[in-house]
XYZ file of C-alpha atoms in Angstrom:
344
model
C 8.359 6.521 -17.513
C 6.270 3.301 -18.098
C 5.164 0.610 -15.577
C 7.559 -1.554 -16.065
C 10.786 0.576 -15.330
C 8.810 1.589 -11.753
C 7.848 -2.237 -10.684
C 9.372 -5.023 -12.277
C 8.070 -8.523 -14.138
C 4.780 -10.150 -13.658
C 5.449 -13.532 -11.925
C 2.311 -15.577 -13.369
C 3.990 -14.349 -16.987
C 1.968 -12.227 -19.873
C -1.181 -9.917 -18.802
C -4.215 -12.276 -19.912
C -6.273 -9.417 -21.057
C -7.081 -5.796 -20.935
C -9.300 -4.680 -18.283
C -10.826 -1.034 -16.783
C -10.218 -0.722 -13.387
C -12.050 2.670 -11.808
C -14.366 3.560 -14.825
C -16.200 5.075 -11.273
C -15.785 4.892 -7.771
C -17.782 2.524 -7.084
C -15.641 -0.066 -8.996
C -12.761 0.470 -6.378
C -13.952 -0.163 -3.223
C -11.751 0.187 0.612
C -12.572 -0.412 3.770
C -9.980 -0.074 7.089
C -9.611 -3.115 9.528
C -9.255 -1.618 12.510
C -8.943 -4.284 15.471
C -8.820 -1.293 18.076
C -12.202 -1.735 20.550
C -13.436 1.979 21.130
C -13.972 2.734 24.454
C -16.859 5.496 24.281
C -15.164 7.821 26.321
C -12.036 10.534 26.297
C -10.677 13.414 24.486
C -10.733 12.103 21.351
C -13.571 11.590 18.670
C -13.070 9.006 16.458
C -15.125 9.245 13.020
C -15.499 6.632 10.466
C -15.624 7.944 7.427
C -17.011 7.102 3.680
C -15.297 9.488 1.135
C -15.597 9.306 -2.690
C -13.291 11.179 -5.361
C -11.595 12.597 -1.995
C -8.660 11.835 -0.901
C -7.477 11.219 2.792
C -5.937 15.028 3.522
C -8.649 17.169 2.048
C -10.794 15.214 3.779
C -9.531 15.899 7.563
C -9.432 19.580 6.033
C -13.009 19.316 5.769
C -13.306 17.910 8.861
C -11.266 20.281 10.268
C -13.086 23.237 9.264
C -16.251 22.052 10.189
C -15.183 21.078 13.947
C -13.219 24.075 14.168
C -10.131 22.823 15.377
C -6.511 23.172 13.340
C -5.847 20.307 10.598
C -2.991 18.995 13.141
C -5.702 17.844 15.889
C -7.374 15.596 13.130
C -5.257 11.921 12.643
C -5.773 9.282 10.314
C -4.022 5.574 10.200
C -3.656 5.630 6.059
C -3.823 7.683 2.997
C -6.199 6.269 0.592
C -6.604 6.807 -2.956
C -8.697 9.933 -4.385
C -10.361 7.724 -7.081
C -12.466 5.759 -4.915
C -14.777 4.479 -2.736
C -13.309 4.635 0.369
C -14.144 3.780 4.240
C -11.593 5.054 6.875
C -11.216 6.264 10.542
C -10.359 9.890 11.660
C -9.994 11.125 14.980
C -10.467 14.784 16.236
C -8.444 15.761 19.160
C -11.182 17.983 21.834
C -10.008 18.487 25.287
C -12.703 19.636 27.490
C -14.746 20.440 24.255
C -18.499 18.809 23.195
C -19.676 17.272 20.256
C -18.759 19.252 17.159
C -21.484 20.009 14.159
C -20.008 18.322 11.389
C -22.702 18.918 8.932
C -20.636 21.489 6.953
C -17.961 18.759 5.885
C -20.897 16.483 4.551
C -22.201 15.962 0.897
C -22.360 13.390 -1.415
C -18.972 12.917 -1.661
C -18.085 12.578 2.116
C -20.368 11.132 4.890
C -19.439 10.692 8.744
C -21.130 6.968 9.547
C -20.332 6.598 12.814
C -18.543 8.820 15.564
C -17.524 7.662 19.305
C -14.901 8.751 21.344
C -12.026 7.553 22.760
C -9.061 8.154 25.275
C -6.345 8.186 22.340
C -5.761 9.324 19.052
C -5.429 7.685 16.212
C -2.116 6.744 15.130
C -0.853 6.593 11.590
C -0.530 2.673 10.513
C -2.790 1.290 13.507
C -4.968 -0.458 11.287
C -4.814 -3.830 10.405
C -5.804 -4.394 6.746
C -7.724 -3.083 4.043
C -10.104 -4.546 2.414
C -11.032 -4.542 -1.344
C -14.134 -4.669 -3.273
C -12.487 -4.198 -6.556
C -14.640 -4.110 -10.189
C -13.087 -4.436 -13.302
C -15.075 -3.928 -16.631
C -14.667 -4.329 -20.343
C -12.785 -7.613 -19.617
C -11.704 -8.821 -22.649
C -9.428 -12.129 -21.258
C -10.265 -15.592 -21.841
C -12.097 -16.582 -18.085
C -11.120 -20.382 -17.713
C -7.057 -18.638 -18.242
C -8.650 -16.072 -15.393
C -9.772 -18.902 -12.796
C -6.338 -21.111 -13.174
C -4.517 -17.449 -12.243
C -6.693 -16.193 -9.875
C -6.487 -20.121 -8.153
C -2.463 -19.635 -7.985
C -2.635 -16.215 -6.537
C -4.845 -17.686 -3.736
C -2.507 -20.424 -3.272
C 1.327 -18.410 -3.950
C 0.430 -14.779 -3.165
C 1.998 -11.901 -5.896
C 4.876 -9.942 -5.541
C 5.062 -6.979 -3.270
C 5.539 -4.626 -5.234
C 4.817 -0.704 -4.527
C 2.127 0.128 -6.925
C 2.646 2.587 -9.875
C 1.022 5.862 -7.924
C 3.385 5.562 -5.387
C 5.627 7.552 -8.063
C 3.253 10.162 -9.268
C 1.812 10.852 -12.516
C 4.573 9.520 -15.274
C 6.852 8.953 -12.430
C 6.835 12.682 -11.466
C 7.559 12.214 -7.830
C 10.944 9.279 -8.645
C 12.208 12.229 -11.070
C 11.910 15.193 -8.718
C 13.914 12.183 -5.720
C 16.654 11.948 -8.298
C 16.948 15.797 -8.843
C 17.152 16.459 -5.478
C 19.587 13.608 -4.407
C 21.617 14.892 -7.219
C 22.112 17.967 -5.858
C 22.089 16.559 -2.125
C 19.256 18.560 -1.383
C 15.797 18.080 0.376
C 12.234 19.933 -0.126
C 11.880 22.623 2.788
C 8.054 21.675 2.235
C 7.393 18.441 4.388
C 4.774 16.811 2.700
C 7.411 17.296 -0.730
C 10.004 15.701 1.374
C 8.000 12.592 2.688
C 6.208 11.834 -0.803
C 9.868 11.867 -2.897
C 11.722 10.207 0.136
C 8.952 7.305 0.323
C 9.477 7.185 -4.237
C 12.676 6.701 -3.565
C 12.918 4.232 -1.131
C 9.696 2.370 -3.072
C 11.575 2.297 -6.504
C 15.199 0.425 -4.679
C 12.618 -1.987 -3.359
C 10.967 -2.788 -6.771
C 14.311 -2.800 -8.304
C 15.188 -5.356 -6.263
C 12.614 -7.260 -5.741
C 11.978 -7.160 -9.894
C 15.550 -9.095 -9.493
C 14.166 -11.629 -7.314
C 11.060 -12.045 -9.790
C 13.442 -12.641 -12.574
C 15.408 -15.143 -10.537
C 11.623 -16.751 -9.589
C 13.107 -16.584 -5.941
C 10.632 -14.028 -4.708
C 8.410 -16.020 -3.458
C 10.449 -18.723 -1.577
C 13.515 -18.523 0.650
C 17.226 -19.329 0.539
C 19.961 -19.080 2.880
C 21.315 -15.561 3.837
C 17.811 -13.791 3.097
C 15.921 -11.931 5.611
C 12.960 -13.637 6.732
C 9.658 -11.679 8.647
C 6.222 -12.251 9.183
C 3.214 -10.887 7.629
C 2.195 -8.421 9.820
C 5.482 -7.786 11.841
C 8.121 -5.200 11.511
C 10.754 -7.332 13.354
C 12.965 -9.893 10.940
C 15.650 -12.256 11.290
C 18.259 -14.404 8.955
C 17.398 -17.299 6.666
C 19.831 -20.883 7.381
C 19.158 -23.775 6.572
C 16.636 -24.509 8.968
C 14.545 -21.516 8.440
C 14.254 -22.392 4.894
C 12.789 -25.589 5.652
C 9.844 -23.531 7.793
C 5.959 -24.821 7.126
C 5.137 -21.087 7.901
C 6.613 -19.799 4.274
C 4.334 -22.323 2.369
C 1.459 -21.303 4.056
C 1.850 -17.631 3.232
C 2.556 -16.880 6.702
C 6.518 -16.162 6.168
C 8.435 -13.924 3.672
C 11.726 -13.624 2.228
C 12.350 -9.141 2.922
C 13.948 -6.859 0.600
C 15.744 -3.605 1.273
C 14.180 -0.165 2.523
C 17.446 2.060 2.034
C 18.565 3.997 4.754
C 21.437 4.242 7.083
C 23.536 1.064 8.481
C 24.382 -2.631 6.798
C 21.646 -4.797 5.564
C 21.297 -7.869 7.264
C 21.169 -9.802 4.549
C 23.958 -12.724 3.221
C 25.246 -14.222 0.334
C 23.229 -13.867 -2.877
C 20.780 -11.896 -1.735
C 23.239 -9.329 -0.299
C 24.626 -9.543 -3.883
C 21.707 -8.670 -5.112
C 20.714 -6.132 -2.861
C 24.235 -4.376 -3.539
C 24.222 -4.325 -6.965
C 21.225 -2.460 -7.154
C 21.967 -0.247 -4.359
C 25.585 0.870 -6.359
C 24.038 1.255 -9.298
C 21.727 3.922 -7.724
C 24.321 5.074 -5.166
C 23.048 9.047 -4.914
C 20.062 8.136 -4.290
C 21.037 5.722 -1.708
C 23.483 8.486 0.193
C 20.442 10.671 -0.017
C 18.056 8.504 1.478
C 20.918 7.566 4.140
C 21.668 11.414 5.077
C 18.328 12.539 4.976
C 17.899 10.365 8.196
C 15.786 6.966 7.351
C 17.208 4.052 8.892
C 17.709 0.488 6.536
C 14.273 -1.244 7.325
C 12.693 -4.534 5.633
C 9.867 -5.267 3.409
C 8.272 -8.561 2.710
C 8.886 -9.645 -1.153
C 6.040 -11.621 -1.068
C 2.416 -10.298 -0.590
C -0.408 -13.010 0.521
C -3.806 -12.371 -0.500
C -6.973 -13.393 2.427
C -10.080 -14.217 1.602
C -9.750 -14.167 -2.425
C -13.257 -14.107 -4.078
C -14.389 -13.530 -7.362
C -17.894 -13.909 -9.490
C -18.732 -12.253 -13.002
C -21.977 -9.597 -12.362
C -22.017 -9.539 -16.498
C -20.242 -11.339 -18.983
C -17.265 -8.660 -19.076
C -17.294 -7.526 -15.367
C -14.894 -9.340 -13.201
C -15.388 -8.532 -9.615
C -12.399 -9.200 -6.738
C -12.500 -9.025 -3.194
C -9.900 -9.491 -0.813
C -7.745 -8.485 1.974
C -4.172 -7.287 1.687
C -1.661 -5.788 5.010
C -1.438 -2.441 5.425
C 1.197 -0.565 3.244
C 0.165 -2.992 0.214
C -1.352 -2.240 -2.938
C -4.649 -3.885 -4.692
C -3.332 -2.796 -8.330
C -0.295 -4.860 -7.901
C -2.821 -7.850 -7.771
C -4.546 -6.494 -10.591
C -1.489 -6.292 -12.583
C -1.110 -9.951 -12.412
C -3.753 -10.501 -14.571
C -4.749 -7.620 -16.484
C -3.403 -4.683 -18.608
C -5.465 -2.105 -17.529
C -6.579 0.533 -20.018
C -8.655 3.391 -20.120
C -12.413 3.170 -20.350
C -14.374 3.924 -23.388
């Protein structure tokens, strides 16, 4: 199942280039934004945390184990990817309990930085941003092509799309969702369930928002679309007036695409159209999604990138750094310039 079934069209046109992204863990780089002030005190111990090669769950397993509590008193905002370098909070629930030893969860591949405590857990999603330190190396691309591409990302944004490993290896996770919508079945396993639900949902979105890329009306809004802002959850419709808003040129309003689930999209006109077409072409998966109990929620087509940087540390090493929302992935930005390929 190749790339291009599971996302959709490149909106700046052809890859420039190949590129290796990851050759080590170093060369992908995330760090939480976390706007929450900490207040020293309370049942909770919040931990932030550098992992590498480890992703989020096996490491609140580890930190489980070494506090001696049950994996369901550690929290975490985000899952972040195994292959990395990654910086993220924790927290450990510990009524009426001290300061654990968390020595056994430490090596080289997990460190505990800092640790302060706090009336409230952490909730999944209560960080602001991530942001990247991305390094990508046997760049063969022409750079002056790089610059003009990596100046109109800065200045349009990229589309949205759900990156390739929210499907699994080859797509594993979109092919076990259509085997068990076909049979109108979920996973009795709950971690099974969320992962297939969430490839699912993520594929109808690309699908339609690959429609939108085609149509080069992804990144601009017309009447009947659903409009929302960059870090809000709350939307509402596109007339004439709201396509006339300064806040969509300066990357501060987006045109939304579907999340399937149950009740009507909000959306009008052609991009209801749109919506539906893809939705009844994919119709047991949509009925699946709908009965296993997700309600219809939007997404923002358009994905705006903050504080875009870039320098060459050697000739064929391109390094990135930026801030995306949460929920949003750096290889989609990647893609937009790059065919990535394997190293040596």
């Amino acid at each position: 199942m190749n790339e291009a079934y599971l996302l959709g069209p490149r909106a700046c046109g052809d890859a420039l280039g190949t590129a290796v992204l990851k050759a080590t863990a170093e060369d992908f780089q995330v760090n939480e934004v976390l706007d929450i002030p900490l207040e020293g005190e309370g049942e909770h111990l919040w931990l932030w945390v550098e992992k590498r090669e480890l992703n989020t769950e096996e490491a609140a397993r580890r930190l489980a184990k070494a506090a001696g509590v049950p994996v369901k008193a550690i929290s975490y905002a985000g899952l972040k990817d195994r292959q990395a370098l990654t910086r993220q909070w924790f927290s450990l629930h510990l009524p009426g309990k001290g300061e654990p030893n968390l020595e056994a969860a430490q090596d080289a591949n997990l460190r505990v930085l800092q640790a302060t405590r706090h009336r409230r857990k952490l909730q999944r999603g209560a960080h602001s941003a991530n942001g990247f330190s991305l390094r990508l190396t046997s760049l063969a691309a022409d750079t002056a092509a790089i610059e003009q591409r990596l100046q109109w990302i800065r200045q349009q944004g990229v589309p949205n799309y759900y990156g390739p490993q929210r499907f699994g290896h080859e797509g594993g996770n979109l092919a076990q969702a259509r085997h068990y919508a076909a049979n109108q079945r979920l996973p009795e396993q709950r971690n099974v369930r969320s992962r297939i639900l969430s490839a699912a949902r993520s594929y109808l979105f690309n699908q339609v928002l690959a429609e939108r890329v085609g149509q080069g009306s992804w990144n601009q809004a017309q009447v009947g679309d659903v409009l929302a802002f960059t870090d809000s959850r709350s939307f509402f419709s596109a007339g004439e007036a709201e396509c006339a808003d300064p806040r969509l040129a300066a990357l501060d309003l987006h045109p939304t695409g579907p999340l399937s689930g149950r009740g009507v999209s909000p959306a009008m006109g052609s991009t209801l159209a749109v919506e539906q077409r893809i939705e009844a072409g994919e119709a047991a998966l949509c009925t699946w999604l709908a009965e296993a109990g997700l309600d219809h929620e939007r997404r923002i087509l358009r994905l705006p990138i903050r504080e875009l940087t870039w320098h060459y540390p050697q000739p064929d090493i391109l390094q990135l750094d930026f801030i995306l929302p949460t929920g949003c992935f750096a290889t989609v930005v990647v893609r937009e310039l790059f065919e990535l390929v394997q190293a040596g």
